[in-house]
Short mmCIF file of C-alpha atoms in Angstrom, two decimals:
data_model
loop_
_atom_site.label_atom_id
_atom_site.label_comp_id
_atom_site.label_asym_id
_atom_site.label_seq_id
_atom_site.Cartn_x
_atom_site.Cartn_y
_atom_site.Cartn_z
CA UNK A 169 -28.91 48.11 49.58
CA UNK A 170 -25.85 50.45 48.80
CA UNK A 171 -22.67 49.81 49.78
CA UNK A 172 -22.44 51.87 53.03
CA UNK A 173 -25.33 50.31 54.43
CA UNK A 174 -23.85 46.73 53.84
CA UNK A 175 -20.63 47.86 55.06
CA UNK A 176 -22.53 49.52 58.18
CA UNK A 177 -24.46 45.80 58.23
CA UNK A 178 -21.17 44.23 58.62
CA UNK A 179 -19.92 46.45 61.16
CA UNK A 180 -22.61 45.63 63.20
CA UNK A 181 -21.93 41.98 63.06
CA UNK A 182 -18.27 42.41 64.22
CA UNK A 183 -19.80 44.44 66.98
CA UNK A 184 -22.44 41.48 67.99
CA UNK A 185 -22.88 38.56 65.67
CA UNK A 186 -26.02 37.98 66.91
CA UNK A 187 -27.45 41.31 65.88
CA UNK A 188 -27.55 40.29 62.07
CA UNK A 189 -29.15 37.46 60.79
CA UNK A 190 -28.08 34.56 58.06
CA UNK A 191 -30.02 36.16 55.49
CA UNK A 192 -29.22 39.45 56.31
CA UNK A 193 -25.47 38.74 55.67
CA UNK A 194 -26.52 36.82 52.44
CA UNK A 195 -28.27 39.46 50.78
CA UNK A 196 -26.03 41.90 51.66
CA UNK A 197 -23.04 39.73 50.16
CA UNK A 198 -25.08 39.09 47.26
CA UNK A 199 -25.76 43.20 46.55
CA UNK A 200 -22.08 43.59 47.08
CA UNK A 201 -21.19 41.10 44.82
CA UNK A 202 -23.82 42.44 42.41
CA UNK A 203 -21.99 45.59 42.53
CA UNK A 204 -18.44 44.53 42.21
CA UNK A 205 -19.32 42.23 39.28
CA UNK A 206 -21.19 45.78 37.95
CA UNK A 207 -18.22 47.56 37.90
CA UNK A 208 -15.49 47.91 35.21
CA UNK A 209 -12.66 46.83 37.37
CA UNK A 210 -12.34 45.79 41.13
CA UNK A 211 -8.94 47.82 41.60
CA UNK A 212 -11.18 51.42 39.98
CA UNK A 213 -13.67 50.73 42.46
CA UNK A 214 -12.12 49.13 45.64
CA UNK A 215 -14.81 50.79 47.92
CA UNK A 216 -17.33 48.22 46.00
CA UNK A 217 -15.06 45.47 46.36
CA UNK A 218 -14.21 45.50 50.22
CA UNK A 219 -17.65 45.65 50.48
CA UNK A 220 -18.32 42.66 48.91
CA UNK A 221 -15.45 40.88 50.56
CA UNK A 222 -16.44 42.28 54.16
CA UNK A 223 -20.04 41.07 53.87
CA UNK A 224 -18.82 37.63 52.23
CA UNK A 225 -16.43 37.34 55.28
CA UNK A 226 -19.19 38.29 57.60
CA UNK A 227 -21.25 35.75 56.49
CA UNK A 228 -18.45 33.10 56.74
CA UNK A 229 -17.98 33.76 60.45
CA UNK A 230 -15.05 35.33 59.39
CA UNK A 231 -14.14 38.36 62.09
CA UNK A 232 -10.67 39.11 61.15
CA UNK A 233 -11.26 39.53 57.58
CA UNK A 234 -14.57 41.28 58.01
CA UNK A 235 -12.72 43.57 60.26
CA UNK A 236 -9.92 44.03 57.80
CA UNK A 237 -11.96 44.89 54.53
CA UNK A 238 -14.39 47.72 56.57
CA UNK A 239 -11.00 49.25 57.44
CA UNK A 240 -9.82 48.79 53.77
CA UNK A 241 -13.18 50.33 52.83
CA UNK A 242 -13.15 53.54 55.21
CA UNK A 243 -9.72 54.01 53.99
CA UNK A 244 -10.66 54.25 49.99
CA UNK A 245 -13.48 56.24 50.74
CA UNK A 246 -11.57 58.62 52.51
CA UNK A 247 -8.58 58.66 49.90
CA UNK A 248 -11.36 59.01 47.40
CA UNK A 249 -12.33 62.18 48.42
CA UNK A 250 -9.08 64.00 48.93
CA UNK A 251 -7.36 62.81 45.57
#
């Protein structure tokens, strides 16, 4: 699982909760952990990291903060490409 498709996981679970199961959250979480702990440094590779915090949120029940790290996560990737 890469990170847009847990981050398009999660966005489907702030849409309808109910549309993503327990251990669909989990594993995503887990491969978004996987990837932040892979990387060098959370701040070089925030993309990875609001991933990993959105699908931990998700999986907590968490809306707001789900909601808050996608939004943190569309906005690196778009600053990543125009730097």
């Amino acid at each position: 699982m890469n990170i847009e498709q847990i981050i398009e996981l999660v966005e489907k679970w702030i849409a309808d909760p109910k549309s993503v199961s327990y251990e669909e959250l989990k594993f995503a979480r887990d491969a978004a952990r996987a990837a932040a702990y892979a990387a060098a440094c959370p701040l070089l590779n925030a993309d990875v990291y609001a991933a990993a915090i959105s699908a931990h949120a998700a999986l907590n029940g968490d809306t707001d903060a789900a909601k808050l790290w996608v939004a943190e996560y569309h906005k690196n990737k778009f600053y990543k490409y125009w730097v």
